[in-house]
Tab-separated table of C-alpha atoms in Angstrom:
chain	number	residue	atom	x	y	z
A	1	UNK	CA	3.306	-16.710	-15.631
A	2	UNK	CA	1.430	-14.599	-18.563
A	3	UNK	CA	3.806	-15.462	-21.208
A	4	UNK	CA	3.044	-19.433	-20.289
A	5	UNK	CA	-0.486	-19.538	-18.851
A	6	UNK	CA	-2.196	-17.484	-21.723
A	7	UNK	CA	-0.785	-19.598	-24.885
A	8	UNK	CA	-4.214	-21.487	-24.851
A	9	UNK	CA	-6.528	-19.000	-24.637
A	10	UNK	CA	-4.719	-17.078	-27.285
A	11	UNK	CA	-4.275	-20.392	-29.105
A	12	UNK	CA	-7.898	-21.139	-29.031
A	13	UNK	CA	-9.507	-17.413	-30.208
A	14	UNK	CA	-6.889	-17.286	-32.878
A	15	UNK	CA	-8.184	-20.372	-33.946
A	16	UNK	CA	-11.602	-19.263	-34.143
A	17	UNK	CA	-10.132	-15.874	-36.068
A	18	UNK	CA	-10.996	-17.133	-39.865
A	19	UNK	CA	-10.133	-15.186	-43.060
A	20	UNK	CA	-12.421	-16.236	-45.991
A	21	UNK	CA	-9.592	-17.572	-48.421
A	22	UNK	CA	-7.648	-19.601	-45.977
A	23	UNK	CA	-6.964	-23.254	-46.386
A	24	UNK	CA	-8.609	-24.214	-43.105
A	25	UNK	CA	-11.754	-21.866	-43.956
A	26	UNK	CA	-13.729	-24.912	-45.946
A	27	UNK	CA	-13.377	-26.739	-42.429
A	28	UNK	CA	-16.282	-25.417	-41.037
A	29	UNK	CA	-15.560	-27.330	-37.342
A	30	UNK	CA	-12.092	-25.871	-36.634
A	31	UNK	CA	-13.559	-22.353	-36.084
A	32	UNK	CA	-16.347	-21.173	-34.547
A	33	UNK	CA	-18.264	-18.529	-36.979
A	34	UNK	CA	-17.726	-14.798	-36.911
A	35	UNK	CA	-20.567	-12.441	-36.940
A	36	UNK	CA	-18.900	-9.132	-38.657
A	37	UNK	CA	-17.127	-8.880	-41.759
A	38	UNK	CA	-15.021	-5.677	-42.906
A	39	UNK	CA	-14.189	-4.875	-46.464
A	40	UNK	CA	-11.231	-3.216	-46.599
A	41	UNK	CA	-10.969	-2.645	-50.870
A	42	UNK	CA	-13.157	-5.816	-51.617
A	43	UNK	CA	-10.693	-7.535	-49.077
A	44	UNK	CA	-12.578	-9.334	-46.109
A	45	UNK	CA	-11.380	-9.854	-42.295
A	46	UNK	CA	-14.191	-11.661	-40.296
A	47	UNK	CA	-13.985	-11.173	-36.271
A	48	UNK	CA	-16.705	-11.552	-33.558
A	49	UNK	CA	-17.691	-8.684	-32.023
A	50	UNK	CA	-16.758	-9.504	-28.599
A	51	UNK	CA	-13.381	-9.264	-29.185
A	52	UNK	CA	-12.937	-6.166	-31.097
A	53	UNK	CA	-15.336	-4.404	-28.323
A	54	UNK	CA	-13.147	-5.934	-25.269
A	55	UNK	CA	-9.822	-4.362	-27.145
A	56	UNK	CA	-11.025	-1.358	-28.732
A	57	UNK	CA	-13.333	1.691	-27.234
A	58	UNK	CA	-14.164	2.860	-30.831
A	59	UNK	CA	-15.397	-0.870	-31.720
A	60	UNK	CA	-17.027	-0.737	-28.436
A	61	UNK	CA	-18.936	2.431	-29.312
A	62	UNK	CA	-19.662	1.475	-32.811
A	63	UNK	CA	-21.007	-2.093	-31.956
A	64	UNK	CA	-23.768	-0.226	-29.647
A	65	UNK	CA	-24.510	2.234	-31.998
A	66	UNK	CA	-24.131	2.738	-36.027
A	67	UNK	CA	-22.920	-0.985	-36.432
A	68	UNK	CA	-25.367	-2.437	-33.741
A	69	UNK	CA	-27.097	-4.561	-36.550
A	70	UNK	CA	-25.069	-4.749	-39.195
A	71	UNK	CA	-23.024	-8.134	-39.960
A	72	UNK	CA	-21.113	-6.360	-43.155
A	73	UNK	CA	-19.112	-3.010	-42.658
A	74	UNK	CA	-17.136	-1.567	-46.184
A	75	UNK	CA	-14.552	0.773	-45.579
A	76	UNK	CA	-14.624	3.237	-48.353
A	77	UNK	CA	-11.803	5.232	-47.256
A	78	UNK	CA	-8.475	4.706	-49.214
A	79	UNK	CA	-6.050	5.199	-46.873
A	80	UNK	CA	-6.996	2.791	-44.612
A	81	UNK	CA	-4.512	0.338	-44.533
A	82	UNK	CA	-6.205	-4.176	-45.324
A	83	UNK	CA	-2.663	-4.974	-43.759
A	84	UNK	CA	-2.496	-3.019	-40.937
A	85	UNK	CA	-6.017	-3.482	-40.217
A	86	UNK	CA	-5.246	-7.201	-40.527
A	87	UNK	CA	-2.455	-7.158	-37.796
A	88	UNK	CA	-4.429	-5.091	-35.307
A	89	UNK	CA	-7.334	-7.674	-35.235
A	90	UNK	CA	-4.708	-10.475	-35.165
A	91	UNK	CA	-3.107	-8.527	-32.139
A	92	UNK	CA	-6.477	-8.266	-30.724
A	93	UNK	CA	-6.997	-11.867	-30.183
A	94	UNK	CA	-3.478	-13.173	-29.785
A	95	UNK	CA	-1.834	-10.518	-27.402
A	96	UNK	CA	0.919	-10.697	-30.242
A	97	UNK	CA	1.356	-7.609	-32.931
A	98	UNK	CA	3.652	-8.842	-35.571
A	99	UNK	CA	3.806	-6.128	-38.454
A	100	UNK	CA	6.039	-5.362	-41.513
A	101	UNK	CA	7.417	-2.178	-41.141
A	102	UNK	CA	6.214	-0.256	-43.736
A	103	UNK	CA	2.868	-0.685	-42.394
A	104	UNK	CA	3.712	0.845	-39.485
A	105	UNK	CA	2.569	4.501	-39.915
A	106	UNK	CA	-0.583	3.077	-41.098
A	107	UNK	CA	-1.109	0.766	-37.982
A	108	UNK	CA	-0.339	4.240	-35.812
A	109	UNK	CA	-2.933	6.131	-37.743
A	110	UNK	CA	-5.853	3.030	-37.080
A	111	UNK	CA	-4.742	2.839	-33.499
A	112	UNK	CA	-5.495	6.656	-32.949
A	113	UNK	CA	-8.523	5.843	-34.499
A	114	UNK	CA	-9.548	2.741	-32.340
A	115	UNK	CA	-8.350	4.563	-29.554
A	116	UNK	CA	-5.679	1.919	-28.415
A	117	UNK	CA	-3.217	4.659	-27.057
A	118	UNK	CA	-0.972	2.242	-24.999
A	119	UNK	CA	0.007	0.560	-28.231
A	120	UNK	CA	-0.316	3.366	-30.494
A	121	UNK	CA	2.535	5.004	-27.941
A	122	UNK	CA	4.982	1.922	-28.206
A	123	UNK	CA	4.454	1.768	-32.417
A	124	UNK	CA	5.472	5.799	-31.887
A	125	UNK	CA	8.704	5.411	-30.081
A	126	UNK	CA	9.253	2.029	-32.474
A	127	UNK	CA	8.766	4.166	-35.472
A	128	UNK	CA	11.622	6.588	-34.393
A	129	UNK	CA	14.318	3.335	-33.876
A	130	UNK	CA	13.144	2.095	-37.050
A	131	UNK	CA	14.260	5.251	-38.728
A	132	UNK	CA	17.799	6.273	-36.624
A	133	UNK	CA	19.353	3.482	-35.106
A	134	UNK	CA	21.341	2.084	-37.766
A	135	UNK	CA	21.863	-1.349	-35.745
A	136	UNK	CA	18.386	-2.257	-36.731
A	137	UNK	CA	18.519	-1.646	-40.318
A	138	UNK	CA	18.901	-4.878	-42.824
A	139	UNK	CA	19.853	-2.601	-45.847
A	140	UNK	CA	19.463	-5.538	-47.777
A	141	UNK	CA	16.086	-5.984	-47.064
A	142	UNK	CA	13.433	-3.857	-48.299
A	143	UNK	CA	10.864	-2.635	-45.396
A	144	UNK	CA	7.987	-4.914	-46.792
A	145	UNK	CA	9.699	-7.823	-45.459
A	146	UNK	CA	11.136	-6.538	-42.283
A	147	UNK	CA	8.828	-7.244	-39.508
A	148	UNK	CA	8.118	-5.955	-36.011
A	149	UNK	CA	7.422	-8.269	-33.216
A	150	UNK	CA	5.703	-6.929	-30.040
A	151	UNK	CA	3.930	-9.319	-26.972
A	152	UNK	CA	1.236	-8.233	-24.769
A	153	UNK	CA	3.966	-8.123	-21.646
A	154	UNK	CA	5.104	-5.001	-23.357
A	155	UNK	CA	1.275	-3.135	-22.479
A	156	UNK	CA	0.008	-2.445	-19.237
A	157	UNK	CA	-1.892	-5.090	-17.641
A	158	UNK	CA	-5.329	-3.395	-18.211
A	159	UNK	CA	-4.374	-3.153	-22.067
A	160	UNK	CA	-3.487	-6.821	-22.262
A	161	UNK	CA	-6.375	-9.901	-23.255
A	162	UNK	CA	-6.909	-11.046	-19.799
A	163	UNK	CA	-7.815	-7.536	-18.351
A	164	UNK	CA	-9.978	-6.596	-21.704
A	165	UNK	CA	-12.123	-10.005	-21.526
A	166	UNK	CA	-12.478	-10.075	-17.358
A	167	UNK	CA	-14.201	-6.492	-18.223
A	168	UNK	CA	-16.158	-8.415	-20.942
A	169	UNK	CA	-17.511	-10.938	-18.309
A	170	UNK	CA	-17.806	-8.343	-15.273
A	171	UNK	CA	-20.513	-6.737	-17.406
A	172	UNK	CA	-21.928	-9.876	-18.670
A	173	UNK	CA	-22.313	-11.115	-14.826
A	174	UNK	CA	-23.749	-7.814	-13.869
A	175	UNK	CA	-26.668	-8.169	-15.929
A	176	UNK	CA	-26.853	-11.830	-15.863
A	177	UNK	CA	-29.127	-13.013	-12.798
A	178	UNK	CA	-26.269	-15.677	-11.541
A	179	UNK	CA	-24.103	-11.679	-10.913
A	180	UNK	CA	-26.758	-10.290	-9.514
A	181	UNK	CA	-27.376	-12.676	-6.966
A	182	UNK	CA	-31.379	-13.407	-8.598
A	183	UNK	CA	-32.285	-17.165	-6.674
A	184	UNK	CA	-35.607	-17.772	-8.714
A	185	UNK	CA	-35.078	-16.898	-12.233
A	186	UNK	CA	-38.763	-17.544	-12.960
A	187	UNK	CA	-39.982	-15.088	-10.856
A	188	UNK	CA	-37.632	-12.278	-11.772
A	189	UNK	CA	-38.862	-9.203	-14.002
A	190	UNK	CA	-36.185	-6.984	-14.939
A	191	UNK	CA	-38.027	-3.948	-15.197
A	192	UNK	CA	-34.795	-1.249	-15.632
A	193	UNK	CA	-34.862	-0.055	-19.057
A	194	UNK	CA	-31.716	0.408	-18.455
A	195	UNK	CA	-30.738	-3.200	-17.884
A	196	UNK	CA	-32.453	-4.220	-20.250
A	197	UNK	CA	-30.914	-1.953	-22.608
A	198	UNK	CA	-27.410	-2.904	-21.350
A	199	UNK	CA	-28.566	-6.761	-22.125
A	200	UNK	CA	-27.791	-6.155	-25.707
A	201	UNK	CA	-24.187	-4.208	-25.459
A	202	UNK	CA	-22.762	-7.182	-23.506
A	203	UNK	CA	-22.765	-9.182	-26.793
A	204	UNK	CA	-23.137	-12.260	-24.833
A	205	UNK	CA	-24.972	-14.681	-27.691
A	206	UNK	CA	-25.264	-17.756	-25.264
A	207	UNK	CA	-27.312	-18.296	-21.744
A	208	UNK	CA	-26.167	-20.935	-19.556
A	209	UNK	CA	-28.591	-22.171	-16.825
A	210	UNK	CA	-27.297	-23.407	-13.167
A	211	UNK	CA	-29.121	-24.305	-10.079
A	212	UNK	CA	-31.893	-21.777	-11.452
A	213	UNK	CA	-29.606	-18.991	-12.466
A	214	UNK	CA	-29.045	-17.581	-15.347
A	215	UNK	CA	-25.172	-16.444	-17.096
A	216	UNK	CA	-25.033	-14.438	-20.097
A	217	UNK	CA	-22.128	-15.581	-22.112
A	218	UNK	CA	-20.001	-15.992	-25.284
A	219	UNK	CA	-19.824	-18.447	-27.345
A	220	UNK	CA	-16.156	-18.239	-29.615
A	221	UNK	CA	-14.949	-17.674	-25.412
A	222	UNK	CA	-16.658	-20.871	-24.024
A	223	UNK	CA	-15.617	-22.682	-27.595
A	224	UNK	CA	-11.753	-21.533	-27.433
A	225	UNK	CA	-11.408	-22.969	-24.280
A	226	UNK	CA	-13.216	-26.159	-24.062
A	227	UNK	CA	-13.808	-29.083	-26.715
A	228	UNK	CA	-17.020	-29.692	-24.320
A	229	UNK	CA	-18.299	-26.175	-25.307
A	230	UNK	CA	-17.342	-26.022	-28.732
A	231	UNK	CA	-18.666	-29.715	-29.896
A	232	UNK	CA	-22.338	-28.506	-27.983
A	233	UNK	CA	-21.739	-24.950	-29.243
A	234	UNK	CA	-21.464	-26.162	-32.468
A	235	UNK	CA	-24.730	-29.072	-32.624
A	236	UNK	CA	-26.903	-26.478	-30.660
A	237	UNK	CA	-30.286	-25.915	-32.675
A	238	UNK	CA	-33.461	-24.415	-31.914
A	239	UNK	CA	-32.670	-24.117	-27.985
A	240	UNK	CA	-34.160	-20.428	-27.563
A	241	UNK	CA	-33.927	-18.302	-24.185
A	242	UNK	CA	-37.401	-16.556	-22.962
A	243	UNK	CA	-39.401	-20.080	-23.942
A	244	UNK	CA	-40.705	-19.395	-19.574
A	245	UNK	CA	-42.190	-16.180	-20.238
A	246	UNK	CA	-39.204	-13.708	-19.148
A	247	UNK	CA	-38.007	-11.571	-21.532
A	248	UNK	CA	-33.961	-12.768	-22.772
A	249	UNK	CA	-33.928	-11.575	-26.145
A	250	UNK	CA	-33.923	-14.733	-27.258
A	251	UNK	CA	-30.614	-16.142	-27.258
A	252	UNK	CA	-29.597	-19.545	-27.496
A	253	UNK	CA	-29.995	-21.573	-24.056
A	254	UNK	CA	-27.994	-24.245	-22.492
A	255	UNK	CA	-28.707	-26.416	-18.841
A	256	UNK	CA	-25.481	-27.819	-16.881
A	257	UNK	CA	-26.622	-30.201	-14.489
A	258	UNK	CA	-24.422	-31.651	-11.300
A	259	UNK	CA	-22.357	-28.159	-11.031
A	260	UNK	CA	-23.145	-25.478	-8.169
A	261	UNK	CA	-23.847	-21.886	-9.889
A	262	UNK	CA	-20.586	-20.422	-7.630
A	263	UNK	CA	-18.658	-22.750	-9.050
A	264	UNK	CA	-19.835	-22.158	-12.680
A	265	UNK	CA	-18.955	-18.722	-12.083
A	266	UNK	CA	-15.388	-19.791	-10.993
A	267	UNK	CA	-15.753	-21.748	-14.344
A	268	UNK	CA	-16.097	-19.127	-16.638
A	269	UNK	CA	-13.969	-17.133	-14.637
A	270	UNK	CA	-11.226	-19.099	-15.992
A	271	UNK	CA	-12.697	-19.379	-19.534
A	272	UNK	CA	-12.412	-15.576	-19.862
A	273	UNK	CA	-9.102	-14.842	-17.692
A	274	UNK	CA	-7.172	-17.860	-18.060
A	275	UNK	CA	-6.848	-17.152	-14.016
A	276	UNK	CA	-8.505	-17.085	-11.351
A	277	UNK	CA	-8.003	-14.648	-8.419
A	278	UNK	CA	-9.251	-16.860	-5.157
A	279	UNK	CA	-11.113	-19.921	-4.792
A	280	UNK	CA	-13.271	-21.095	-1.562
A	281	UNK	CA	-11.227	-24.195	-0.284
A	282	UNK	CA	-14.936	-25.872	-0.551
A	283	UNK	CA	-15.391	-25.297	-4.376
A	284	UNK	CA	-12.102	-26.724	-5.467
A	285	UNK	CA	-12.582	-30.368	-5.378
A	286	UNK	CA	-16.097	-29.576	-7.465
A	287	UNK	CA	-13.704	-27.539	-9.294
A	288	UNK	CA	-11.310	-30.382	-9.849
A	289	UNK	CA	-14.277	-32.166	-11.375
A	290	UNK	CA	-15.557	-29.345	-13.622
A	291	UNK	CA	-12.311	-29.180	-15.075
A	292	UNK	CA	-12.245	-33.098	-16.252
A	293	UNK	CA	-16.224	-33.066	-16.985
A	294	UNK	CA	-15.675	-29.841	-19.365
A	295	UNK	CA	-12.523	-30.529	-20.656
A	296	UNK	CA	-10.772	-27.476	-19.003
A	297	UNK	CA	-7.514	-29.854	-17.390
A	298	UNK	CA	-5.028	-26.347	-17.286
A	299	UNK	CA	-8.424	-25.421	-14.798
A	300	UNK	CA	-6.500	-27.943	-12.049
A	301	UNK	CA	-3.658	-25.856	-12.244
A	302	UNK	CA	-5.497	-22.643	-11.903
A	303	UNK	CA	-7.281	-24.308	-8.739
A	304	UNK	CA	-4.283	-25.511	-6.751
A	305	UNK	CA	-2.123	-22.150	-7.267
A	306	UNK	CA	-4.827	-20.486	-6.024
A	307	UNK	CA	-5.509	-23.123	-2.790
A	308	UNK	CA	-1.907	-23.420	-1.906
A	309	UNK	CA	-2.001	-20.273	0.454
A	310	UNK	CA	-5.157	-21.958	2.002
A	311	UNK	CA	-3.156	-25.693	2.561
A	312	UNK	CA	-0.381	-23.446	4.099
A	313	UNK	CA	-2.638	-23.316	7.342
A	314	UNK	CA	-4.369	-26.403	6.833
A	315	UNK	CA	-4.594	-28.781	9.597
A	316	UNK	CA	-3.062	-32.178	9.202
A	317	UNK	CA	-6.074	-33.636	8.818
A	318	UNK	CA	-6.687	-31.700	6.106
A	319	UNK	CA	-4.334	-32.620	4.322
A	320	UNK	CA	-4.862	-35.968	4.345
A	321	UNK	CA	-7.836	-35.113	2.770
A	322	UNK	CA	-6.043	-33.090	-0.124
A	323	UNK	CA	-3.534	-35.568	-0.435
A	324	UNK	CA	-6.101	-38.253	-1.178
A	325	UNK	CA	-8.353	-35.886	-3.638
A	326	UNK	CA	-5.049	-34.195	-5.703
A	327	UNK	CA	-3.900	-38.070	-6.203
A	328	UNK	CA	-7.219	-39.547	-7.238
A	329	UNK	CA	-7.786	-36.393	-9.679
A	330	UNK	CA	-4.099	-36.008	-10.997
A	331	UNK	CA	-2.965	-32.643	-9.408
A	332	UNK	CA	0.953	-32.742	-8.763
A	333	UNK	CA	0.591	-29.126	-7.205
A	334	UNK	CA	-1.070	-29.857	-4.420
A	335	UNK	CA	0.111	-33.637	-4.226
A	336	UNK	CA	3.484	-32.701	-4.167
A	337	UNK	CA	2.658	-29.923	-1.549
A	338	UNK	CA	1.144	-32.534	0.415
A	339	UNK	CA	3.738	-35.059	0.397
A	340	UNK	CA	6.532	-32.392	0.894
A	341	UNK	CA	4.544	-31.176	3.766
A	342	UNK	CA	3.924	-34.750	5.271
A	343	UNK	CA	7.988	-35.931	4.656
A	344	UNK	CA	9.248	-32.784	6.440
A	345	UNK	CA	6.763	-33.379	9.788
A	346	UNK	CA	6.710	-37.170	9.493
A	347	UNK	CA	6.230	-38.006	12.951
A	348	UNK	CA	3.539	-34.872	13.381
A	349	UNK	CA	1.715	-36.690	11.124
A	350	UNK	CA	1.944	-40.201	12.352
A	351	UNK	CA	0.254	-39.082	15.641
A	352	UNK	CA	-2.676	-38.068	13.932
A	353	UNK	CA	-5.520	-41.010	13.717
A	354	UNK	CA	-6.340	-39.426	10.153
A	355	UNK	CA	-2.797	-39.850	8.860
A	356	UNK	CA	-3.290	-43.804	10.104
A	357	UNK	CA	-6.842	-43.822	9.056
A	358	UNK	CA	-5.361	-42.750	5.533
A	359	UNK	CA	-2.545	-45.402	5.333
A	360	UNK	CA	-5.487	-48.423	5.272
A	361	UNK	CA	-6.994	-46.815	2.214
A	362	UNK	CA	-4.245	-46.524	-0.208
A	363	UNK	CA	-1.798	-49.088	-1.433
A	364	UNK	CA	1.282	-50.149	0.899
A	365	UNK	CA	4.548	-48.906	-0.438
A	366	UNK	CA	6.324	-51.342	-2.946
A	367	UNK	CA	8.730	-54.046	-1.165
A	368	UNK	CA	10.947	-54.004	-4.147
A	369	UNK	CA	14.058	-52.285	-3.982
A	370	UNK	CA	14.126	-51.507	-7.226
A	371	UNK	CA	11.592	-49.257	-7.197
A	372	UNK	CA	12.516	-47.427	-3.724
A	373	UNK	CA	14.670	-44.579	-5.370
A	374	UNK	CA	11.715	-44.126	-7.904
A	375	UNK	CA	12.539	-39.990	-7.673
A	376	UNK	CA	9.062	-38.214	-7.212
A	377	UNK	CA	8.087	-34.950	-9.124
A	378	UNK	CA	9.707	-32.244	-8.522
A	379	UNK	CA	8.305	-29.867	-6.174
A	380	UNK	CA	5.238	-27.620	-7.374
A	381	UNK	CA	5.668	-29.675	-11.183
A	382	UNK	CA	3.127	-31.735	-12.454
A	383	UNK	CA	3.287	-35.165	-11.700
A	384	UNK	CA	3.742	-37.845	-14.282
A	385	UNK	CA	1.824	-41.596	-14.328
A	386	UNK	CA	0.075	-40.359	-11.207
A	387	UNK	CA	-2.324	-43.359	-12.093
A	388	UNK	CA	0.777	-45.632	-11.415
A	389	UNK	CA	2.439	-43.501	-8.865
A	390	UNK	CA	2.460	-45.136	-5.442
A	391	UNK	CA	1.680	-42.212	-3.086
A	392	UNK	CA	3.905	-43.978	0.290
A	393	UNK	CA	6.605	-44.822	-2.518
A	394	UNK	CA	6.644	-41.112	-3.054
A	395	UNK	CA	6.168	-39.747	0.097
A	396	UNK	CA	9.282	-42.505	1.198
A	397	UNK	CA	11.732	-40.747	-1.353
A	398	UNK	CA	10.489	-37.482	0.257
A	399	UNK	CA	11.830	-38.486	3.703
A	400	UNK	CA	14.717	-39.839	3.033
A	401	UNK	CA	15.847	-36.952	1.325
A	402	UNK	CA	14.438	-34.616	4.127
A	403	UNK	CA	16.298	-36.970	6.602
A	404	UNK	CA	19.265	-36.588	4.480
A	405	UNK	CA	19.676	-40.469	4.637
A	406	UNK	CA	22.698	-41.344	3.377
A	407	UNK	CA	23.695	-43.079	0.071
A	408	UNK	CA	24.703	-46.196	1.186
A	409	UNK	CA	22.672	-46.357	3.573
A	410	UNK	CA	19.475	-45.755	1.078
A	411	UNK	CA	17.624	-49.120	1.407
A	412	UNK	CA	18.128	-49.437	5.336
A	413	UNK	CA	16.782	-46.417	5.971
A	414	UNK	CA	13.933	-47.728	3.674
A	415	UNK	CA	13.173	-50.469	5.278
A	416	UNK	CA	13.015	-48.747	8.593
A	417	UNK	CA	10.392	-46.010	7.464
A	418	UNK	CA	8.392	-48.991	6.169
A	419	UNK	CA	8.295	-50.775	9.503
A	420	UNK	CA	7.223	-47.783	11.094
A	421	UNK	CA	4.252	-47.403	8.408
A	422	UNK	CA	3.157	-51.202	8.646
A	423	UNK	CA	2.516	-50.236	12.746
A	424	UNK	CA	0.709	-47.308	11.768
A	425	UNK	CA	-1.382	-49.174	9.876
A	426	UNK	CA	-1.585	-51.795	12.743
A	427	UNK	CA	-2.636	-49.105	15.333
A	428	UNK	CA	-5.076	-47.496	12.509
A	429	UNK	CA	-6.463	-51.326	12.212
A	430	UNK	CA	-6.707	-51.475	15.886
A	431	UNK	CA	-8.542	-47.799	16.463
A	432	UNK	CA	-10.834	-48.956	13.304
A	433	UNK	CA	-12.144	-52.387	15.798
A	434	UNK	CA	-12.425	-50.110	18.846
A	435	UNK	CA	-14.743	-47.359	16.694
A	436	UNK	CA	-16.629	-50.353	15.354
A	437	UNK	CA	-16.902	-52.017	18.753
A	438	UNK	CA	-18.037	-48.854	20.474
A	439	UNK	CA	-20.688	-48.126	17.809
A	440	UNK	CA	-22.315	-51.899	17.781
A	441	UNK	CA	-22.560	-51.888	21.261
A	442	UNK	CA	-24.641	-48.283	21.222
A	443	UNK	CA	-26.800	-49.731	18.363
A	444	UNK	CA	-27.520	-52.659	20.656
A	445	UNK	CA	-28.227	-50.190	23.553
């Protein structure tokens, strides 16, 4: 799941990682601006500060302290390393050290340094293959151009990107007044000096207000994720936090509208993680929402693998209802969950008046035999043309192959289940008069 799930958050910070000199640099959109540059021999490396604090204890330190308001930082030493420098930061923000192997010592030295032991132990033990197992060797090759590969799977989860961010936002929430639970903003003082000390070591550079509540955040984070965030990231001008009289320190302030502040949390939650641990079965279809309105669509994803243990003791009537929301907002997960679910306890279902209620609000199942053996997605994939996708036409397939229908005996068996829907629908009709009938006569009562 890491190797998969995190290729577009690493995708998106390394985009946002620019080196003065490159040929995307003059495109000042595709990146969202750094706000520390080292010299390393007149050579630059921008980075945001966010990152290097999240990875390294040292940059952590130094960001609070020495470097706290600087935007420039020279390295006058002359054994540090511009390459291996270079391929720490770019291991920083993609979970992904590639380094040629004569800057290897070099990178082991900086690691000490920036106190990234778990790394600094696996370039240690790498070091010692490099230099006695003869099966590695290109002789032809000098050591400039060999290169050493190394993923993020190799760390332990606390010293890969998803752990070091979720820290980054933990502390960020715990200062914010959406983490500490604050209901009126405006009538919060934050009188703890130490608070309001921590308020500047969280780096956040961005406030986002819901429902009242305010989240300290990030901006290359939100803008790596989401082309929402980055295209308003990038117009936002002269929006400044503390404008109602409570001291912010003056950051830059956004509003989201139509979005619950739990859910916003779940929101960012994902931004940071690329995960998210457990959703409330309530938040997910405002989740489902969020992720279209923001432009977060891996978010759906996120959502339904963390609701599938909830639909696993969902009544049927619920999942009716989840079988109706996953198809209207395009999530196979759960609308293959659904269907599987529905195919395997067919006539379960078809006692239920919700399963008939259901049937008179989507379209029938196609009478054309052509499109009968239309296979559905497979189980727990994401299904494709869901805009076309006939959910009955599916959920057919489904049963036939739970029934084990025969091949020959595909379309009969068709036709059957489709005269047994059409007086499901008839009873559904039927109860849908009575309900009617019943309520008129109370309102004339």
């Amino acid at each position: 799941m890491y190797q998969g799930s995190l290729m577009k958050l690493q995708k998106g910070l390394n985009q946002h990682w620019h080196l003065p000199g490159n040929p995307s640099s003059s495109d000042t959109s595709s990146y969202f601006p750094p706000d520390v540059t080292f010299f390393v021999r007149g050579n630059p490396i921008e980075a945001h500060r966010v990152i290097l604090s999240a990875r390294s204890p040292l940059f952590k330190k130094r960001f609070e302290t020495d470097w706290r308001d600087r935007r420039v930082v020279r390295f006058a030493k002359e054994k540090l390393s511009y390459r291996a420098l270079y391929s720490l930061i770019h291991f920083f923000y993609s979970d992904r050290l590639e380094v040629a192997v004569d800057d290897m010592e070099d990178l082991v030295r900086i690691c000490k340094v920036c106190e990234c032991e778990e790394l600094q132990k696996v370039l240690d033990k790498e070091i010692i293959h490099q230099k006695y197992a003869e099966y590695k060797s290109l002789r032809d090759i000098d050591g400039s151009q060999k290169r050493f590969i190394l993923q993020g799977t190799s760390l332990p989860e606390d010293d890969r990107l998803p752990a070091s961010l979720d820290r980054v936002l933990q502390k960020s929430l715990a200062i914010s007044s959406g983490g500490m639970g604050i209901e009126d903003t405006q009538s919060v003082v934050i009188s703890s000096s130490l608070r309001e000390r921590d308020m500047g070591n969280d780096l956040a550079d961005v406030c986002i207000k819901v429902e009242g509540k305010t989240f300290r955040c990030h901006q290359v984070i939100l803008a790596s994720r989401s082309e929402y965030y980055k295209a308003r990231l990038y117009r936002m001008t002269g929006f400044l936090e503390g404008k109602d009289g409570i001291h912010t320190h003056f950051l830059p302030q956004l509003e989201e509208h139509d979005l619950s502040a739990d859910s916003f949390k779940k929101l960012i939650e994902y931004m940071y993680t690329d995960g998210l641990k457990d959703i409330d079965p309530d938040q997910a279809e405002e989740m489902f929402d969020a992720a279209s309105r923001y432009l977060l669509f891996p978010l759906k994803r996120a959502v339904a693998d963390a609701l599938i243990p909830h639909l696993e003791t969902a009544s049927s009537a619920e999942l009716c209802h989840w079988l109706i929301l996953s198809d209207m907002y395009g999530v196979g997960k759960i609308r293959e969950y659904c269907l599987d679910t529905m195919a395997c306890n067919f006539e379960l279902f078809a006692d239920t008046p919700e399963f008939r209620s259901m049937l008179l609000t989507i379209p029938p199942p196609s009478s054309d035999s052509s499109l009968r053996t239309t296979l559905p997605s497979a189980p727990g994939g994401n299904a494709k043309n869901l805009d076309i996708a006939n959910i009955l036409d599916d959920l057919r397939e489904k049963w036939l192959e739970a029934e084990a229908a025969e091949l020959d005996k595909r379309d009969e068996s068709a036709a059957l289940f489709d005269k047994r829907l059409e007086i499901l629908m008839l009873v559904a009709q039927h109860e849908n008069l009575n309900i009617n009938s019943e309520v008129g006569g109370q309102e004339e009562h």
